[in-house]
């Protein structure tokens, strides 16, 4: 193994001798790799192909002991440090250029306690890993909608998906976590132990330490949910959006219903003449009695003349992967997002206007309806502050040709600016792009002051800074 060249927190370059690297390697169960060595490219390759970063050294952790070693190595040598869970973060915060990268992806164990309805999850597990294990017992915890997302980053930002209106955010189901803090100590955090750290982890992102194990509450739902899509011609979008907003005013918690505006992908259930044309999609999931779900969904399914209605009972694990083909890794992505307390009138007109001029066929506009159990939690009960947000607009700008970067990014930014006057100023930290460092007020809202105090106490030197960063007070 040659020597490593790694960037420090101060921005200098540190040469790490072969001997020092040998000593580090000797202590690890996992591996340490330099550019060009086996495992290096696998670790640094992220979901978003816009982010192409080359760490000076990667430590691929096999367990908590490796994480302690790695954080200690970073701390002692004052190295720029990034932490990768699932590598899905749109801003590429799981990796860094020239610094030390801790890669947690080898740590993928998920252990279900079916008697107590709890799960122990390692930080490299993906949503698919979790769902497959939990569904062996008909159990769930709320996670996101794309099965290749990492459980770790999603949880630390808040986490919501198809069953969150019923069971709350992912963090509302987090019972405890094991965390390696900036002084390289492993501590347990829960409501009764290190409760301030536990509070901060639930929405404060990777700012406070490296989580080596998550403990979740699970819920029995069985294996089937009533779910699927209703696809309409885009020409109906304005009228249908109005109906949708009335319909979701009074939804039972069991039902989640999101709007997707995009060009129709060539999916087998869509007639060929619609492929590539703009459509409006209602994506729904009812978690509960299937017959009651049919009754609740009947009004929505009666609107207009849909191109396709593919709502039916689906295996939960299959529904959890339904959007995977449209959200594959390796494409170029730039996202913009706003939270809304209310969505009406000109805001809707603007969304429809931009949906009518998507820059590429891969782009899509998601409007997620939150509320339900998510919003019954107090704003200061966890670090995630957006408990009054009813709708999240997420602009998934997506393309493959670098020549289209400028066009796509300009479209997303203009869309973002034009919808800003109607939004509530909040933004979900996990939907933020890499150029939004000035938006920390929006991300952490009324909890930012407490988060800053805790950051100053747990990580005064800001070792954990490759994230939507909460700066410690000077
Ligand atoms: C296609 C797609 C769909 C998505 N859908 C949803 C959705 O439905 N619901 C939702 O809530 N979110 C969703 N997200 C957002 C998702 O929550 C974030 O991208 C999240 O950051 C992914 O976590 P990760 O572990 O894969 O990310 P990474 O890129 O590995 O890490 C993200 C951040 O978390 C930190 N981090 C990761 N692991 C740890 C750890 N163990 N300890 C401390 N810090 C850590 C990293 O340092 C980094 O700052 C989606 C994202 C994509 C790209």
Coordinates of C-alpha atoms and ligand atoms in Angstrom, one line a residue:
X1 CA 0.0 0.0 0.0
X2 CA 1.4 3.4 -1.0
X3 CA 1.2 6.5 1.2
X4 CA -2.1 8.4 1.2
X5 CA -2.6 12.1 0.3
X6 CA -5.6 13.4 2.3
X7 CA -7.0 16.9 2.8
X8 CA -7.2 18.3 6.3
X9 CA -10.1 20.3 7.8
X10 CA -7.9 23.4 7.4
X11 CA -7.6 22.8 3.7
X12 CA -4.0 21.6 3.7
X13 CA -2.7 18.3 2.3
X14 CA -1.4 15.7 4.7
X15 CA 0.8 12.8 3.5
X16 CA 0.0 9.7 5.5
X17 CA 2.9 7.2 5.5
X18 CA 2.7 3.6 4.4
X19 CA 3.6 2.6 7.9
X20 CA 0.7 4.6 9.5
X21 CA -1.7 3.2 7.0
X22 CA -0.5 -0.4 7.8
X23 CA -1.1 0.3 11.5
X24 CA -4.6 1.6 10.6
X25 CA -5.3 -1.5 8.4
X26 CA -4.2 -3.8 11.1
X27 CA -6.9 -2.5 13.5
X28 CA -9.7 -2.8 10.9
X29 CA -12.1 -5.7 10.3
X30 CA -13.0 -3.9 7.0
X31 CA -10.6 -2.3 4.6
X32 CA -8.8 0.9 3.8
X33 CA -8.4 1.8 0.2
X34 CA -6.6 4.4 -1.9
X35 CA -7.5 5.7 -5.3
X36 CA -7.4 2.8 -7.8
X37 CA -7.5 0.1 -5.3
X38 CA -10.3 -2.5 -5.1
X39 CA -13.4 -1.2 -3.5
X40 CA -12.4 2.5 -3.9
X41 CA -14.6 3.3 -7.0
X42 CA -17.5 1.2 -5.6
X43 CA -17.4 3.3 -2.4
X44 CA -17.1 6.7 -4.0
X45 CA -19.8 6.2 -6.7
X46 CA -23.0 7.9 -5.6
X47 CA -26.6 7.7 -6.9
X48 CA -26.4 11.1 -8.5
X49 CA -23.9 11.0 -11.4
X50 CA -23.6 14.8 -11.2
X51 CA -21.4 14.2 -8.1
X52 CA -18.0 12.8 -9.0
X53 CA -15.7 13.2 -6.0
X54 CA -12.3 11.5 -5.3
X55 CA -11.5 11.0 -1.6
X56 CA -7.9 10.6 -0.6
X57 CA -8.6 7.6 1.5
X58 CA -11.7 5.4 2.0
X59 CA -12.3 3.3 5.1
X60 CA -14.9 0.6 4.4
X61 CA -16.3 -0.3 7.8
X62 CA -17.4 -3.8 8.8
X63 CA -18.7 -2.8 12.3
X64 CA -18.8 -0.2 15.0
X65 CA -15.2 -0.9 16.0
X66 CA -14.1 0.2 12.5
X67 CA -16.2 3.3 12.7
X68 CA -14.5 4.2 16.1
X69 CA -11.1 3.6 14.5
X70 CA -12.0 5.7 11.5
X71 CA -13.4 8.7 13.4
X72 CA -10.4 8.6 15.7
X73 CA -8.1 8.6 12.7
X74 CA -9.9 11.5 11.2
X75 CA -10.0 13.4 14.6
X76 CA -6.3 12.8 15.4
X77 CA -5.1 13.9 11.9
X78 CA -7.8 16.6 11.6
X79 CA -8.9 15.2 8.2
X80 CA -11.8 16.4 6.1
X81 CA -14.4 13.7 6.7
X82 CA -17.4 12.4 4.8
X83 CA -19.7 9.6 5.9
X84 CA -21.6 7.4 3.4
X85 CA -24.7 5.4 4.2
X86 CA -26.6 4.4 1.1
X87 CA -25.0 7.1 -1.1
X88 CA -28.3 8.4 -2.3
X89 CA -28.1 11.9 -1.1
X90 CA -29.0 14.3 -4.0
X91 CA -26.3 16.8 -2.8
X92 CA -23.6 14.0 -2.7
X93 CA -23.0 14.5 1.0
X94 CA -21.9 10.9 1.4
X95 CA -18.6 11.6 -0.2
X96 CA -15.9 14.3 -0.3
X97 CA -13.0 15.4 -2.6
X98 CA -9.5 14.5 -1.3
X99 CA -10.6 13.9 2.3
X100 CA -11.3 10.7 4.3
X101 CA -14.5 8.9 3.4
X102 CA -16.1 6.5 5.9
X103 CA -18.1 4.0 3.9
X104 CA -20.7 2.2 5.9
X105 CA -22.2 0.3 3.0
X106 CA -20.7 -3.0 4.0
X107 CA -22.7 -2.8 7.3
X108 CA -26.1 -4.0 6.0
X109 CA -27.5 -6.3 8.7
X110 CA -31.2 -5.9 9.6
X111 CA -32.5 -7.9 12.6
X112 CA -36.2 -8.1 13.3
X113 CA -37.6 -8.9 16.7
X114 CA -41.0 -10.1 15.6
X115 CA -42.2 -10.6 19.2
X116 CA -41.5 -7.1 20.3
X117 CA -42.1 -5.4 16.9
X118 CA -38.7 -3.8 16.8
X119 CA -35.8 -3.8 14.4
X120 CA -32.0 -3.3 14.7
X121 CA -30.6 -1.9 11.5
X122 CA -27.0 -1.2 10.5
X123 CA -26.2 2.0 8.6
X124 CA -25.4 0.6 5.2
X125 CA -28.8 -1.1 4.9
X126 CA -31.0 0.1 2.0
X127 CA -34.7 0.4 2.2
X128 CA -35.1 -2.9 0.2
X129 CA -33.0 -4.7 2.8
X130 CA -35.2 -3.4 5.6
X131 CA -38.5 -4.0 3.9
X132 CA -37.7 -7.6 2.9
X133 CA -36.7 -8.5 6.4
X134 CA -39.6 -6.8 8.1
X135 CA -42.1 -8.1 5.6
X136 CA -41.2 -11.6 6.4
X137 CA -43.2 -11.0 9.6
X138 CA -45.8 -8.6 8.0
X139 CA -44.2 -5.7 9.7
X140 CA -43.2 -2.2 8.5
X141 CA -41.7 1.1 9.7
X142 CA -42.2 4.2 7.5
X143 CA -39.4 4.6 4.9
X144 CA -39.2 6.3 1.5
X145 CA -40.5 5.4 -1.9
X146 CA -37.3 4.2 -3.7
X147 CA -35.9 1.0 -2.5
X148 CA -32.2 1.8 -3.2
X149 CA -32.2 4.7 -0.7
X150 CA -30.1 4.3 2.4
X151 CA -32.0 3.9 5.7
X152 CA -29.3 5.9 7.5
X153 CA -29.4 9.3 5.7
X154 CA -33.2 9.1 5.2
X155 CA -33.7 8.5 8.9
X156 CA -31.4 11.2 10.1
X157 CA -33.2 13.8 7.9
X158 CA -36.7 12.7 9.0
X159 CA -37.9 10.2 6.5
X160 CA -41.4 9.8 4.9
X161 CA -43.1 7.6 2.5
X162 CA -46.3 5.6 1.8
X163 CA -47.2 4.7 5.4
X164 CA -46.1 7.9 7.2
X165 CA -49.5 9.5 7.5
X166 CA -50.5 6.5 9.4
X167 CA -47.3 5.8 11.5
X168 CA -45.4 9.1 11.4
X169 CA -42.0 10.0 10.1
X170 CA -39.2 7.4 10.2
X171 CA -37.7 9.4 13.1
X172 CA -41.0 9.1 15.0
X173 CA -40.4 5.4 15.0
X174 CA -36.7 5.6 16.0
X175 CA -36.4 4.1 19.5
X176 CA -32.6 4.5 19.9
X177 CA -29.3 4.7 18.1
X178 CA -25.7 3.8 18.7
X179 CA -23.5 6.8 17.8
X180 CA -19.8 7.4 17.4
X181 CA -19.3 11.0 18.4
X182 CA -16.6 13.4 17.3
X183 CA -14.4 12.3 20.2
X184 CA -14.5 8.7 18.8
X185 CA -16.6 7.4 21.7
X186 CA -19.5 5.1 21.1
X187 CA -22.6 6.2 23.0
X188 CA -26.2 5.0 23.1
X189 CA -28.9 7.6 22.5
X190 CA -32.5 7.3 23.3
X191 CA -35.3 9.1 25.2
X192 CA -33.6 8.1 28.5
X193 CA -29.9 8.1 27.6
X194 CA -28.1 11.1 26.0
X195 CA -31.6 12.4 25.2
X196 CA -30.4 15.7 23.8
X197 CA -28.2 13.8 21.2
X198 CA -31.2 11.6 20.4
X199 CA -33.3 14.7 19.9
X200 CA -30.7 16.1 17.5
X201 CA -30.3 12.9 15.5
X202 CA -34.0 13.0 14.6
X203 CA -33.8 15.6 11.8
X204 CA -30.4 17.0 12.4
X205 CA -28.8 14.9 9.7
X206 CA -25.2 13.6 10.0
X207 CA -24.1 16.6 12.0
X208 CA -23.7 14.9 15.4
X209 CA -21.9 11.7 14.9
X210 CA -21.8 8.4 12.9
X211 CA -24.8 6.1 13.7
X212 CA -23.7 2.5 13.8
X213 CA -27.0 1.0 14.7
X214 CA -30.6 2.2 14.5
X215 CA -33.5 0.7 16.6
X216 CA -36.9 1.1 15.1
X217 CA -40.5 0.5 16.2
X218 CA -42.4 -1.7 13.8
X219 CA -46.1 -2.0 13.0
X220 CA -48.1 -5.0 11.8
X221 CA -49.8 -4.4 8.4
X222 CA -49.6 -7.8 6.8
X223 CA -48.1 -8.2 3.3
X224 CA -50.6 -6.4 1.1
X225 CA -51.6 -2.8 0.5
X226 CA -54.1 -1.3 -1.9
X227 CA -51.9 0.8 -4.1
X228 CA -51.1 1.9 -7.6
X229 CA -51.5 4.7 -10.1
X230 CA -54.2 6.5 -11.9
X231 CA -52.9 8.2 -15.1
X232 CA -54.7 11.1 -16.8
X233 CA -54.0 13.2 -19.9
X234 CA -52.1 16.4 -18.9
X235 CA -54.9 18.5 -20.5
X236 CA -57.0 17.6 -17.4
X237 CA -54.3 18.7 -14.9
X238 CA -55.9 22.0 -13.8
X239 CA -59.3 20.6 -13.2
X240 CA -58.0 17.4 -11.5
X241 CA -55.6 19.3 -9.3
X242 CA -58.6 21.2 -7.9
X243 CA -60.5 18.0 -7.2
X244 CA -57.4 16.4 -5.7
X245 CA -56.9 19.3 -3.2
X246 CA -60.5 19.0 -2.1
X247 CA -60.2 15.3 -1.8
X248 CA -57.1 15.3 0.3
X249 CA -58.5 17.8 2.8
X250 CA -60.1 15.1 4.7
X251 CA -58.2 11.9 4.1
X252 CA -58.0 9.0 6.5
X253 CA -54.5 8.5 7.8
X254 CA -54.5 5.1 6.1
X255 CA -54.4 6.8 2.7
X256 CA -51.5 8.5 1.1
X257 CA -52.0 10.2 -2.3
X258 CA -49.3 12.0 -4.2
X259 CA -49.3 13.8 -7.6
X260 CA -46.7 13.1 -10.2
X261 CA -46.4 15.3 -13.3
X262 CA -44.1 14.0 -16.0
X263 CA -43.9 12.6 -19.6
X264 CA -45.4 9.1 -19.7
X265 CA -42.6 6.5 -19.5
X266 CA -42.9 3.5 -21.8
X267 CA -44.5 1.3 -19.1
X268 CA -46.4 -1.8 -20.3
X269 CA -49.7 -0.7 -18.8
X270 CA -49.7 2.6 -20.8
X271 CA -50.9 2.6 -24.4
X272 CA -48.0 3.3 -26.7
X273 CA -49.6 6.5 -28.1
X274 CA -49.2 8.1 -24.7
X275 CA -45.5 7.3 -24.3
X276 CA -43.5 10.5 -24.1
X277 CA -46.6 12.8 -23.6
X278 CA -47.1 14.8 -20.5
X279 CA -49.5 13.1 -18.0
X280 CA -50.8 13.6 -14.5
X281 CA -50.5 10.7 -12.2
X282 CA -52.1 10.0 -8.8
X283 CA -49.9 7.5 -6.9
X284 CA -51.8 6.0 -3.9
X285 CA -51.3 3.6 -1.1
X286 CA -53.9 2.6 1.4
X287 CA -52.6 0.7 4.4
X288 CA -55.5 -1.0 6.1
X289 CA -58.6 -3.0 5.3
X290 CA -58.6 -3.6 1.5
X291 CA -62.4 -3.2 1.1
X292 CA -62.4 0.0 3.1
X293 CA -59.6 1.2 0.9
X294 CA -61.6 0.5 -2.2
X295 CA -64.5 2.6 -0.7
X296 CA -62.2 5.5 0.2
X297 CA -60.5 5.5 -3.2
X298 CA -63.7 5.3 -5.2
X299 CA -64.2 9.1 -5.7
X300 CA -60.7 9.6 -6.9
X301 CA -61.0 6.7 -9.3
X302 CA -64.2 8.2 -10.7
X303 CA -62.6 11.4 -12.0
X304 CA -62.5 12.0 -15.8
X305 CA -61.4 9.4 -18.2
X306 CA -58.0 8.0 -17.1
X307 CA -55.6 6.6 -19.5
X308 CA -54.9 3.8 -17.0
X309 CA -56.0 2.8 -13.5
X310 CA -53.7 0.2 -12.0
X311 CA -54.8 0.4 -8.4
X312 CA -55.1 -3.1 -6.9
X313 CA -53.8 -5.0 -3.9
X314 CA -50.0 -5.2 -4.2
X315 CA -47.4 -6.9 -2.0
X316 CA -46.0 -4.1 0.1
X317 CA -42.4 -5.0 -0.8
X318 CA -43.4 -4.7 -4.5
X319 CA -45.1 -1.3 -4.1
X320 CA -42.0 -0.1 -2.3
X321 CA -40.0 -0.7 -5.5
X322 CA -42.7 0.6 -7.9
X323 CA -40.8 3.8 -8.7
X324 CA -37.3 2.2 -8.8
X325 CA -37.3 1.9 -12.7
X326 CA -37.7 5.7 -12.9
X327 CA -35.2 6.5 -10.2
X328 CA -32.2 4.4 -11.2
X329 CA -28.7 5.4 -10.1
X330 CA -26.2 6.9 -12.6
X331 CA -28.3 9.7 -14.1
X332 CA -27.6 13.4 -13.7
X333 CA -29.9 14.9 -11.1
X334 CA -30.6 18.4 -9.7
X335 CA -33.5 18.8 -7.2
X336 CA -35.3 21.8 -5.8
X337 CA -37.9 21.6 -3.1
X338 CA -40.4 23.7 -1.2
X339 CA -42.7 23.0 1.7
X340 CA -46.3 24.3 1.6
X341 CA -48.8 24.8 4.4
X342 CA -51.5 25.3 1.8
X343 CA -51.5 24.8 -2.0
X344 CA -54.0 26.6 -4.1
X345 CA -54.6 29.0 -7.1
X346 CA -51.5 30.6 -8.5
X347 CA -49.2 28.0 -6.9
X348 CA -51.0 25.2 -8.7
X349 CA -51.1 27.1 -12.0
X350 CA -47.3 27.6 -11.7
X351 CA -46.7 23.9 -11.1
X352 CA -48.8 23.0 -14.1
X353 CA -47.1 25.6 -16.2
X354 CA -43.7 24.2 -15.5
X355 CA -45.0 20.6 -15.9
X356 CA -45.9 21.6 -19.4
X357 CA -42.3 22.4 -20.3
X358 CA -40.2 19.7 -18.7
X359 CA -36.7 20.0 -20.1
X360 CA -36.2 16.2 -20.5
X361 CA -38.4 13.1 -20.5
X362 CA -36.8 11.9 -17.3
X363 CA -37.8 15.0 -15.3
X364 CA -40.7 14.7 -12.9
X365 CA -42.6 16.9 -10.4
X366 CA -43.7 15.2 -7.2
X367 CA -46.3 16.8 -4.9
X368 CA -46.4 14.7 -1.7
X369 CA -49.3 15.1 0.7
X370 CA -48.1 14.8 4.3
X371 CA -50.2 15.5 7.4
X372 CA -51.8 12.7 9.4
X373 CA -49.7 11.3 12.2
X374 CA -46.6 13.2 11.0
X375 CA -48.2 16.6 11.9
X376 CA -49.5 15.5 15.3
X377 CA -46.0 15.6 16.7
X378 CA -44.9 18.9 18.3
X379 CA -42.5 21.1 16.2
X380 CA -39.8 20.9 18.9
X381 CA -40.3 17.3 19.9
X382 CA -37.6 16.2 17.4
X383 CA -35.1 18.2 15.4
X384 CA -37.3 17.9 12.3
X385 CA -39.4 21.1 12.5
X386 CA -41.8 21.0 9.6
X387 CA -44.8 19.6 11.4
X388 CA -47.2 22.1 9.8
X389 CA -46.2 21.2 6.3
X390 CA -49.1 19.7 4.3
X391 CA -47.5 19.4 0.9
X392 CA -43.9 19.0 -0.3
X393 CA -43.1 20.0 -3.8
X394 CA -40.0 18.1 -5.1
X395 CA -38.7 18.9 -8.5
X396 CA -36.8 15.9 -9.8
X397 CA -34.8 17.4 -12.6
X398 CA -33.1 14.4 -14.3
X399 CA -31.1 13.9 -17.5
X400 CA -28.2 11.9 -18.9
X401 CA -26.3 14.1 -21.2
X402 CA -23.9 16.6 -19.5
X403 CA -24.5 19.0 -22.4
X404 CA -28.0 19.5 -20.9
X405 CA -26.8 20.5 -17.5
X406 CA -27.3 24.3 -17.9
X407 CA -30.7 24.0 -19.5
X408 CA -32.0 21.6 -16.8
X409 CA -30.6 23.4 -13.8
X410 CA -31.9 26.8 -15.2
X411 CA -35.4 25.2 -15.5
X412 CA -35.4 23.9 -12.0
X413 CA -34.2 27.2 -10.5
X414 CA -36.7 29.2 -12.4
X415 CA -39.5 26.8 -11.2
X416 CA -38.2 27.1 -7.7
X417 CA -38.2 30.9 -7.8
X418 CA -41.6 31.2 -9.3
X419 CA -43.2 28.9 -6.6
X420 CA -41.3 30.4 -3.7
X421 CA -43.9 33.1 -2.9
X422 CA -46.5 30.5 -2.1
X423 CA -44.3 28.2 0.0
X424 CA -43.8 28.4 3.7
X425 CA -40.0 28.8 3.7
X426 CA -39.3 25.3 5.0
X427 CA -37.5 22.6 3.1
X428 CA -36.9 19.0 3.9
X429 CA -33.2 18.6 4.5
X430 CA -32.9 15.4 2.5
X431 CA -34.3 17.1 -0.7
X432 CA -31.7 19.9 -0.7
X433 CA -29.2 20.3 -3.5
X434 CA -25.5 21.1 -2.9
X435 CA -25.8 24.8 -3.6
X436 CA -28.2 25.6 -0.7
X437 CA -25.9 26.3 2.2
X438 CA -27.8 29.6 2.7
X439 CA -31.0 27.7 3.4
X440 CA -30.2 26.2 6.9
X441 CA -33.0 28.4 8.4
X442 CA -35.4 26.8 6.1
X443 CA -34.1 23.3 6.8
X444 CA -33.9 23.4 10.6
X445 CA -36.5 26.2 11.2
X446 CA -37.3 27.0 14.8
X447 CA -35.0 24.2 16.0
X448 CA -31.8 25.7 14.5
X449 CA -30.8 27.5 17.7
X450 CA -31.0 24.4 19.9
X451 CA -29.2 22.4 17.1
X452 CA -26.4 24.9 17.0
X453 CA -26.0 24.7 20.8
X454 CA -25.9 20.9 20.6
X455 CA -23.5 21.0 17.7
X456 CA -21.2 23.3 19.6
X457 CA -21.2 20.8 22.5
X458 CA -21.0 17.5 20.5
X459 CA -18.8 18.6 17.6
X460 CA -17.2 22.0 18.4
X461 CA -14.6 21.5 15.6
X462 CA -17.2 20.6 13.0
X463 CA -15.6 17.3 12.2
X464 CA -18.9 16.2 10.7
X465 CA -19.3 19.0 8.2
X466 CA -20.1 17.2 4.9
X467 CA -23.8 17.5 5.3
X468 CA -26.4 20.2 5.3
X469 CA -24.2 21.8 8.0
X470 CA -25.1 23.3 11.3
X471 CA -22.1 25.4 12.1
X472 CA -21.0 25.3 15.8
X473 CA -21.1 28.7 17.4
X474 CA -17.6 30.3 17.4
Ligands
LIG1 C1 -34.5 8.7 -5.8 C2 -34.6 9.2 -4.4 C3 -35.8 9.0 -3.8 C4 -36.0 9.5 -2.5 N1 -37.2 9.3 -1.8 C5 -37.3 9.7 -0.6 C6 -38.5 9.4 0.2 O1 -39.5 8.9 -0.4 N2 -38.6 9.9 1.4 C7 -37.6 10.5 2.1 O2 -37.7 10.8 3.2 N3 -36.4 10.8 1.4 C8 -36.3 10.4 0.1 N4 -35.1 10.6 -0.5 C9 -34.1 11.4 0.1 C10 -33.2 10.6 1.0 O3 -33.8 10.5 2.2 C11 -31.8 11.2 1.1 O4 -31.2 11.2 -0.2 C12 -30.9 10.6 2.1 O5 -29.8 11.4 2.3 C13 -30.4 9.2 1.6 O6 -29.7 8.6 2.6 P1 -28.4 7.7 2.2 O7 -27.9 7.0 3.5 O8 -28.7 6.9 1.0 O9 -27.4 8.9 1.8 P2 -25.9 9.2 1.9 O10 -25.6 10.0 0.6 O11 -25.1 8.0 2.2 O12 -25.8 10.2 3.1 C14 -26.6 11.3 3.3 C15 -26.2 12.2 4.5 O13 -26.4 11.4 5.7 C16 -25.2 11.2 6.4 N5 -25.1 9.9 6.9 C17 -25.3 8.7 6.2 N6 -25.2 7.7 7.0 C18 -24.9 8.2 8.2 C19 -24.7 7.6 9.5 N7 -24.8 6.3 9.7 N8 -24.4 8.4 10.5 C20 -24.3 9.7 10.4 N9 -24.5 10.3 9.2 C21 -24.8 9.6 8.1 C22 -24.1 11.5 5.3 O14 -22.9 11.9 5.9 C23 -24.7 12.5 4.5 O15 -24.6 13.8 5.0 C24 -34.9 10.2 -1.8 C25 -33.7 10.3 -2.5 C26 -33.6 9.9 -3.8 C27 -32.3 10.2 -4.5

